[in-house]
Amino acid sequence: MADDSDAVRDTASEEALELFNTFQLASPKDKPGILKSLAEVAIRRPEVLDVDSLLDNVLQCSRVDPGVNVRKAVLDFWDTCLAEVPGVRVDQVEVAAGAVVGLLADESAPVVKRAITSLLMILRWQFAKESDGLEDGTLTSVVQRGLEKVEALCLDDGSAAGIRLGASKFIEQAIMSPSIAQQSAHQKTMNSMLSCFVKLLKKLKAAETTGPLAVACIRSCRSILTTRPQFAGKLVPAVLAFGQVEAYRNAKTATALDDCLRGFVCSGNQLAKPWARKANDCLVALGRDPLPDAYVGAAGKRAGDAAGAGAGAGAGAGG
């Protein structure tokens, strides 16, 4: 029986090495499909990742291969391994994390955006393993460098819109991760990402940015507030500030602001109550329907209506 097992293992190793050799000689358009086949072998026989440093060699291609689709395919290969290969080890994740963090500085925006997604998967894997009692200083250090790069990309006005959007979604998903909230060791990381997100909101408001990034960030605020209402003190003022800018009264941004503020206040969460009247005033200023009396109170609603009427009268006089 042992001989049969060894034979199967050797056959899988040979298949994996043959696929990698084929990958190296293949055309850019064929390489992604070969990596997909290689991942399928690894799922069946996880030990092939260690044969002749196979995993290291594949990840190295993400640094040296000139093809954008190939570099993205290497990330696809790794993500598949992380999600589906049984018993992925922390040392393997460390090597992959280093490659992923390196690709956050890639010259191609699609590769950077793809690397952000891979880093989020690694972060979630790390959180899950730490919940099981596994801690590794090297992996933590590499991931931390990645988080710092994502935050920098998020705030960099020179970054492509798709990269900034991907970075902002990364922060949203990381903050909403159950594991990060349950472990006190990650409070500093969560606070840093939250501060970064608030800075991004302020930058967008100051520049009166009304495109997809602004809309996505406002929608992310609703998701974060729903999951982490304790962050209202930092997030809600930044959201309310958008209501002071005329540029944000267009359909998409106004709808996103309405969904965020109305959804939070009407959620019934006790932490939302102190923000009800300010949220109502913001919505009325945006030309949206006021909040129900049950959440604001009749007095608060009348004040908001008066403010809205005053704004309308001023606009009419100005015309």
PDB file of N, CA, C and O in Angstrom, residues 85 164-165 198 234 261:
ATOM      1  N   VAL A  85      -6.503  24.237  -1.268  1.00  0.00           N
ATOM      2  CA  VAL A  85      -5.500  23.197  -1.006  1.00  0.00           C
ATOM      3  C   VAL A  85      -5.516  22.858   0.482  1.00  0.00           C
ATOM      4  O   VAL A  85      -5.346  23.741   1.325  1.00  0.00           O
ATOM      5  N   ARG A 164      -7.896  52.914  -6.072  1.00  0.00           N
ATOM      6  CA  ARG A 164      -8.434  53.564  -4.863  1.00  0.00           C
ATOM      7  C   ARG A 164      -9.759  52.917  -4.452  1.00  0.00           C
ATOM      8  O   ARG A 164     -10.030  52.751  -3.259  1.00  0.00           O
ATOM      9  N   LEU A 165     -10.567  52.562  -5.445  1.00  0.00           N
ATOM     10  CA  LEU A 165     -11.831  51.894  -5.140  1.00  0.00           C
ATOM     11  C   LEU A 165     -11.565  50.535  -4.501  1.00  0.00           C
ATOM     12  O   LEU A 165     -12.180  50.166  -3.500  1.00  0.00           O
ATOM     13  N   VAL A 198     -11.663  57.506   7.041  1.00  0.00           N
ATOM     14  CA  VAL A 198     -12.222  58.829   7.342  1.00  0.00           C
ATOM     15  C   VAL A 198     -11.449  59.909   6.594  1.00  0.00           C
ATOM     16  O   VAL A 198     -12.032  60.864   6.055  1.00  0.00           O
ATOM     17  N   LYS A 234     -16.881  58.603  14.523  1.00  0.00           N
ATOM     18  CA  LYS A 234     -15.877  58.988  13.535  1.00  0.00           C
ATOM     19  C   LYS A 234     -16.452  59.062  12.118  1.00  0.00           C
ATOM     20  O   LYS A 234     -16.076  59.925  11.330  1.00  0.00           O
ATOM     21  N   LEU A 261     -27.531  57.333   5.791  1.00  0.00           N
ATOM     22  CA  LEU A 261     -28.031  57.978   7.007  1.00  0.00           C
ATOM     23  C   LEU A 261     -29.374  57.400   7.437  1.00  0.00           C
ATOM     24  O   LEU A 261     -29.598  57.111   8.619  1.00  0.00           O
TER      25      LEU A 261
END
